[in-house]
GROMACS .gro file of C-alpha atoms in nm:
model
  274
    1UNK     CA    1 -10.335  -9.121   0.798
    2UNK     CA    2 -10.471  -8.874   0.529
    3UNK     CA    3 -10.379  -8.909   0.166
    4UNK     CA    4 -10.266  -8.584  -0.013
    5UNK     CA    5 -10.478  -8.473  -0.317
    6UNK     CA    6 -10.145  -8.587  -0.547
    7UNK     CA    7 -10.168  -8.942  -0.395
    8UNK     CA    8 -10.568  -8.976  -0.420
    9UNK     CA    9 -10.508  -8.863  -0.833
   10UNK     CA   10 -10.230  -9.131  -0.822
   11UNK     CA   11 -10.451  -9.397  -0.699
   12UNK     CA   12 -10.780  -9.310  -0.939
   13UNK     CA   13 -10.669  -9.133  -1.227
   14UNK     CA   14 -10.696  -9.512  -1.416
   15UNK     CA   15 -11.069  -9.511  -1.371
   16UNK     CA   16 -11.134  -9.127  -1.496
   17UNK     CA   17 -11.287  -9.047  -1.809
   18UNK     CA   18 -11.070  -8.873  -2.057
   19UNK     CA   19 -11.196  -8.518  -1.913
   20UNK     CA   20 -11.134  -8.549  -1.567
   21UNK     CA   21 -10.797  -8.732  -1.637
   22UNK     CA   22 -10.701  -8.393  -1.824
   23UNK     CA   23 -10.825  -8.188  -1.514
   24UNK     CA   24 -10.558  -8.438  -1.304
   25UNK     CA   25 -10.307  -8.354  -1.551
   26UNK     CA   26 -10.354  -7.985  -1.531
   27UNK     CA   27 -10.382  -7.975  -1.139
   28UNK     CA   28 -10.033  -8.206  -1.125
   29UNK     CA   29  -9.851  -7.946  -1.390
   30UNK     CA   30  -9.902  -7.649  -1.136
   31UNK     CA   31  -9.952  -7.826  -0.832
   32UNK     CA   32 -10.121  -7.710  -0.581
   33UNK     CA   33 -10.190  -7.351  -0.748
   34UNK     CA   34 -10.424  -7.476  -1.010
   35UNK     CA   35 -10.670  -7.603  -0.767
   36UNK     CA   36 -10.674  -7.298  -0.551
   37UNK     CA   37 -10.842  -7.079  -0.874
   38UNK     CA   38 -11.210  -7.084  -0.925
   39UNK     CA   39 -11.389  -7.368  -1.120
   40UNK     CA   40 -11.392  -7.157  -1.418
   41UNK     CA   41 -11.035  -7.057  -1.419
   42UNK     CA   42 -10.961  -7.432  -1.336
   43UNK     CA   43 -11.161  -7.544  -1.653
   44UNK     CA   44 -11.028  -7.297  -1.897
   45UNK     CA   45 -10.654  -7.394  -1.793
   46UNK     CA   46 -10.757  -7.792  -1.844
   47UNK     CA   47 -10.977  -7.721  -2.145
   48UNK     CA   48 -11.274  -7.898  -2.013
   49UNK     CA   49 -11.611  -7.805  -1.879
   50UNK     CA   50 -11.707  -7.667  -1.541
   51UNK     CA   51 -11.921  -7.968  -1.448
   52UNK     CA   52 -11.616  -8.198  -1.536
   53UNK     CA   53 -11.377  -8.018  -1.265
   54UNK     CA   54 -11.670  -8.071  -1.002
   55UNK     CA   55 -11.706  -8.432  -1.102
   56UNK     CA   56 -11.320  -8.468  -1.083
   57UNK     CA   57 -11.319  -8.306  -0.740
   58UNK     CA   58 -11.611  -8.545  -0.632
   59UNK     CA   59 -11.435  -8.828  -0.778
   60UNK     CA   60 -11.124  -8.765  -0.543
   61UNK     CA   61 -11.400  -8.767  -0.258
   62UNK     CA   62 -11.455  -8.422  -0.175
   63UNK     CA   63 -11.854  -8.320  -0.102
   64UNK     CA   64 -11.779  -7.990  -0.284
   65UNK     CA   65 -11.522  -7.733  -0.451
   66UNK     CA   66 -11.446  -7.565  -0.119
   67UNK     CA   67 -11.376  -7.830   0.058
   68UNK     CA   68 -11.117  -7.975  -0.211
   69UNK     CA   69 -10.949  -7.626  -0.194
   70UNK     CA   70 -10.945  -7.638   0.184
   71UNK     CA   71 -10.742  -7.966   0.142
   72UNK     CA   72 -10.491  -7.780  -0.084
   73UNK     CA   73 -10.446  -7.487   0.108
   74UNK     CA   74 -10.367  -7.735   0.411
   75UNK     CA   75 -10.127  -7.903   0.172
   76UNK     CA   76  -9.963  -7.568   0.071
   77UNK     CA   77  -9.921  -7.446   0.442
   78UNK     CA   78  -9.730  -7.787   0.481
   79UNK     CA   79  -9.496  -7.745   0.203
   80UNK     CA   80  -9.398  -7.380   0.332
   81UNK     CA   81  -9.324  -7.518   0.698
   82UNK     CA   82  -8.989  -7.478   0.768
   83UNK     CA   83  -8.754  -7.720   1.039
   84UNK     CA   84  -8.783  -7.449   1.297
   85UNK     CA   85  -9.173  -7.395   1.283
   86UNK     CA   86  -9.175  -7.818   1.308
   87UNK     CA   87  -8.934  -7.815   1.602
   88UNK     CA   88  -9.165  -7.545   1.793
   89UNK     CA   89  -9.449  -7.748   1.718
   90UNK     CA   90  -9.586  -7.876   2.082
   91UNK     CA   91  -9.792  -8.183   1.943
   92UNK     CA   92  -9.440  -8.332   1.816
   93UNK     CA   93  -9.306  -8.589   2.084
   94UNK     CA   94  -8.990  -8.528   2.227
   95UNK     CA   95  -8.720  -8.780   2.331
   96UNK     CA   96  -8.938  -9.094   2.227
   97UNK     CA   97  -8.779  -9.330   1.975
   98UNK     CA   98  -9.131  -9.532   1.914
   99UNK     CA   99  -9.321  -9.211   1.736
  100UNK     CA  100  -9.032  -9.153   1.522
  101UNK     CA  101  -9.004  -9.542   1.441
  102UNK     CA  102  -9.401  -9.568   1.382
  103UNK     CA  103  -9.415  -9.276   1.159
  104UNK     CA  104  -9.117  -9.413   0.958
  105UNK     CA  105  -9.263  -9.728   0.911
  106UNK     CA  106  -9.605  -9.559   0.830
  107UNK     CA  107  -9.448  -9.364   0.558
  108UNK     CA  108  -9.300  -9.677   0.390
  109UNK     CA  109  -9.647  -9.824   0.381
  110UNK     CA  110  -9.829  -9.535   0.253
  111UNK     CA  111  -9.584  -9.468  -0.007
  112UNK     CA  112  -9.586  -9.795  -0.165
  113UNK     CA  113  -9.953  -9.828  -0.103
  114UNK     CA  114  -9.970  -9.509  -0.358
  115UNK     CA  115  -9.729  -9.672  -0.585
  116UNK     CA  116  -9.855  -9.925  -0.861
  117UNK     CA  117  -9.625 -10.223  -0.965
  118UNK     CA  118  -9.707 -10.046  -1.353
  119UNK     CA  119  -9.534  -9.715  -1.239
  120UNK     CA  120  -9.226  -9.894  -1.080
  121UNK     CA  121  -9.207 -10.158  -1.360
  122UNK     CA  122  -9.196  -9.864  -1.626
  123UNK     CA  123  -8.967  -9.668  -1.423
  124UNK     CA  124  -8.719  -9.957  -1.388
  125UNK     CA  125  -8.738 -10.034  -1.745
  126UNK     CA  126  -8.635  -9.678  -1.851
  127UNK     CA  127  -8.354  -9.687  -1.621
  128UNK     CA  128  -8.258 -10.007  -1.760
  129UNK     CA  129  -8.237  -9.867  -2.134
  130UNK     CA  130  -7.910  -9.863  -2.268
  131UNK     CA  131  -7.962  -9.623  -2.536
  132UNK     CA  132  -7.855  -9.308  -2.354
  133UNK     CA  133  -7.722  -9.165  -2.047
  134UNK     CA  134  -7.847  -9.138  -1.701
  135UNK     CA  135  -7.775  -8.855  -1.452
  136UNK     CA  136  -7.905  -8.804  -1.118
  137UNK     CA  137  -7.899  -8.505  -0.861
  138UNK     CA  138  -8.047  -8.420  -0.530
  139UNK     CA  139  -8.091  -8.121  -0.308
  140UNK     CA  140  -7.944  -8.027   0.013
  141UNK     CA  141  -8.018  -8.326   0.200
  142UNK     CA  142  -8.138  -8.549  -0.062
  143UNK     CA  143  -7.840  -8.570  -0.294
  144UNK     CA  144  -7.684  -8.891  -0.085
  145UNK     CA  145  -7.981  -9.066  -0.230
  146UNK     CA  146  -7.870  -8.963  -0.566
  147UNK     CA  147  -7.536  -9.058  -0.516
  148UNK     CA  148  -7.641  -9.377  -0.344
  149UNK     CA  149  -7.837  -9.479  -0.629
  150UNK     CA  150  -7.593  -9.349  -0.888
  151UNK     CA  151  -7.314  -9.564  -0.744
  152UNK     CA  152  -7.546  -9.899  -0.803
  153UNK     CA  153  -7.649  -9.789  -1.126
  154UNK     CA  154  -7.309  -9.744  -1.243
  155UNK     CA  155  -7.190 -10.066  -1.135
  156UNK     CA  156  -7.444 -10.259  -1.366
  157UNK     CA  157  -7.451 -10.026  -1.662
  158UNK     CA  158  -7.229  -9.776  -1.855
  159UNK     CA  159  -7.261  -9.377  -1.867
  160UNK     CA  160  -7.461  -9.323  -1.520
  161UNK     CA  161  -7.330  -8.981  -1.372
  162UNK     CA  162  -7.394  -8.804  -1.018
  163UNK     CA  163  -7.382  -8.435  -1.051
  164UNK     CA  164  -7.225  -8.319  -0.758
  165UNK     CA  165  -7.049  -7.962  -0.661
  166UNK     CA  166  -7.197  -7.601  -0.731
  167UNK     CA  167  -7.524  -7.547  -0.965
  168UNK     CA  168  -7.261  -7.379  -1.216
  169UNK     CA  169  -7.114  -7.745  -1.261
  170UNK     CA  170  -7.465  -7.925  -1.326
  171UNK     CA  171  -7.561  -7.644  -1.592
  172UNK     CA  172  -7.225  -7.745  -1.790
  173UNK     CA  173  -7.365  -8.051  -1.805
  174UNK     CA  174  -7.658  -7.986  -1.980
  175UNK     CA  175  -7.497  -7.956  -2.311
  176UNK     CA  176  -7.430  -8.348  -2.274
  177UNK     CA  177  -7.815  -8.408  -2.201
  178UNK     CA  178  -8.039  -8.468  -2.500
  179UNK     CA  179  -8.352  -8.686  -2.559
  180UNK     CA  180  -8.216  -9.030  -2.541
  181UNK     CA  181  -8.124  -8.963  -2.180
  182UNK     CA  182  -8.282  -8.966  -1.839
  183UNK     CA  183  -8.218  -8.727  -1.533
  184UNK     CA  184  -8.337  -8.869  -1.185
  185UNK     CA  185  -8.386  -8.597  -0.926
  186UNK     CA  186  -8.461  -8.611  -0.551
  187UNK     CA  187  -8.643  -8.294  -0.401
  188UNK     CA  188  -8.837  -8.232  -0.125
  189UNK     CA  189  -8.989  -7.961   0.090
  190UNK     CA  190  -8.881  -7.670   0.082
  191UNK     CA  191  -8.808  -7.728  -0.271
  192UNK     CA  192  -8.474  -7.615  -0.428
  193UNK     CA  193  -8.482  -7.356  -0.660
  194UNK     CA  194  -8.162  -7.412  -0.833
  195UNK     CA  195  -8.309  -7.783  -0.855
  196UNK     CA  196  -8.624  -7.632  -1.026
  197UNK     CA  197  -8.425  -7.402  -1.292
  198UNK     CA  198  -8.188  -7.708  -1.372
  199UNK     CA  199  -8.501  -7.944  -1.438
  200UNK     CA  200  -8.674  -7.677  -1.667
  201UNK     CA  201  -8.380  -7.658  -1.865
  202UNK     CA  202  -8.332  -8.041  -1.901
  203UNK     CA  203  -8.670  -8.063  -1.984
  204UNK     CA  204  -8.650  -7.802  -2.264
  205UNK     CA  205  -8.358  -8.032  -2.415
  206UNK     CA  206  -8.598  -8.334  -2.410
  207UNK     CA  207  -8.449  -8.485  -2.116
  208UNK     CA  208  -8.688  -8.746  -1.941
  209UNK     CA  209  -8.729  -8.662  -1.568
  210UNK     CA  210  -8.779  -8.922  -1.314
  211UNK     CA  211  -8.873  -8.716  -0.986
  212UNK     CA  212  -8.867  -8.849  -0.621
  213UNK     CA  213  -9.028  -8.593  -0.402
  214UNK     CA  214  -9.271  -8.574  -0.096
  215UNK     CA  215  -9.681  -8.603  -0.092
  216UNK     CA  216  -9.703  -8.222  -0.165
  217UNK     CA  217  -9.498  -8.268  -0.492
  218UNK     CA  218  -9.196  -8.029  -0.586
  219UNK     CA  219  -9.266  -7.776  -0.891
  220UNK     CA  220  -9.020  -8.020  -1.085
  221UNK     CA  221  -9.341  -8.236  -1.105
  222UNK     CA  222  -9.438  -8.013  -1.398
  223UNK     CA  223  -9.137  -8.126  -1.619
  224UNK     CA  224  -9.139  -8.499  -1.515
  225UNK     CA  225  -9.258  -8.816  -1.711
  226UNK     CA  226  -9.245  -9.012  -1.380
  227UNK     CA  227  -9.312  -8.884  -1.067
  228UNK     CA  228  -9.271  -9.064  -0.710
  229UNK     CA  229  -9.458  -8.908  -0.431
  230UNK     CA  230  -9.320  -9.043  -0.098
  231UNK     CA  231  -9.443  -8.978   0.245
  232UNK     CA  232  -9.145  -8.763   0.458
  233UNK     CA  233  -9.332  -8.623   0.769
  234UNK     CA  234  -9.247  -8.732   1.079
  235UNK     CA  235  -9.237  -8.621   1.415
  236UNK     CA  236  -8.917  -8.437   1.414
  237UNK     CA  237  -8.794  -8.081   1.309
  238UNK     CA  238  -8.654  -8.257   0.972
  239UNK     CA  239  -8.843  -8.475   0.722
  240UNK     CA  240  -8.744  -8.847   0.671
  241UNK     CA  241  -8.616  -8.970   0.323
  242UNK     CA  242  -8.622  -9.292   0.460
  243UNK     CA  243  -8.937  -9.420   0.236
  244UNK     CA  244  -8.802  -9.250  -0.093
  245UNK     CA  245  -8.470  -9.444   0.007
  246UNK     CA  246  -8.666  -9.767  -0.002
  247UNK     CA  247  -8.813  -9.717  -0.314
  248UNK     CA  248  -8.458  -9.619  -0.465
  249UNK     CA  249  -8.339  -9.954  -0.331
  250UNK     CA  250  -8.654 -10.127  -0.518
  251UNK     CA  251  -8.558  -9.974  -0.812
  252UNK     CA  252  -8.170 -10.063  -0.808
  253UNK     CA  253  -8.319 -10.420  -0.763
  254UNK     CA  254  -8.568 -10.409  -1.048
  255UNK     CA  255  -8.306 -10.235  -1.290
  256UNK     CA  256  -8.016 -10.508  -1.194
  257UNK     CA  257  -8.288 -10.796  -1.257
  258UNK     CA  258  -8.343 -10.671  -1.603
  259UNK     CA  259  -8.003 -10.616  -1.688
  260UNK     CA  260  -7.914 -10.965  -1.569
  261UNK     CA  261  -7.652 -11.093  -1.823
  262UNK     CA  262  -7.498 -10.764  -1.904
  263UNK     CA  263  -7.488 -10.619  -1.551
  264UNK     CA  264  -7.341 -10.944  -1.415
  265UNK     CA  265  -7.078 -10.945  -1.692
  266UNK     CA  266  -6.999 -10.585  -1.637
  267UNK     CA  267  -6.962 -10.632  -1.236
  268UNK     CA  268  -6.715 -10.942  -1.302
  269UNK     CA  269  -6.529 -10.700  -1.531
  270UNK     CA  270  -6.500 -10.427  -1.269
  271UNK     CA  271  -6.412 -10.704  -1.009
  272UNK     CA  272  -6.114 -10.792  -1.235
  273UNK     CA  273  -5.960 -10.466  -1.266
  274UNK     CA  274  -5.946 -10.452  -0.878
   0.00000   0.00000   0.00000
């Protein structure tokens, strides 16, 4: 399974010199459009030299800049695919359970292969902090993941809120968000404009954003402190959120362990009220 450029960056950014790391961060902040510009434009945006951009591209495994751009163009085309176009794809098998199962399992393996233990630990530690509020929200098809995660986190710590309903209701909650708070967002292709606008407003208020997205990266990545890029493509008209669901459950378990005593007491108190 071919890794996306965002996944390659996640795998290798720890070994990059400072200049290449700036190039990587600049690309992720406006993914993939920055990489579709000329070398000179990319280098100017990143504040590094053109040779640094070429070394960055080589570190990702590309022979030259045109090959790197070709891969980004393929990713952009994949981002823009609609369920209708995937349903009409003659290469997609029909009526077969096994290819769907194998693709889902591959998605899980690849998602966790590109997620470091440190990244998961950092996210779990942030979610376990009790200095602010935690808000969770998702898109048209991913909001059930946000609701599921919120339901579990709310059992082990106070001030956890799932943002549901219309966009105007989310915007009203911005008044309650600040620098001590966390916003967890689930957003996969085709990325939801209302979520992007909401994330930008929250970012402007200093809210720390944790983004669950796909391997092509939602534009919300430019506002996020942490980005979890999961594999979602399967032989179907519809993307699969199974890998992101497993990551969410992994983090729920990690946060529960970190809040062991306080979480257990809260659960006991809740049970006594039922």
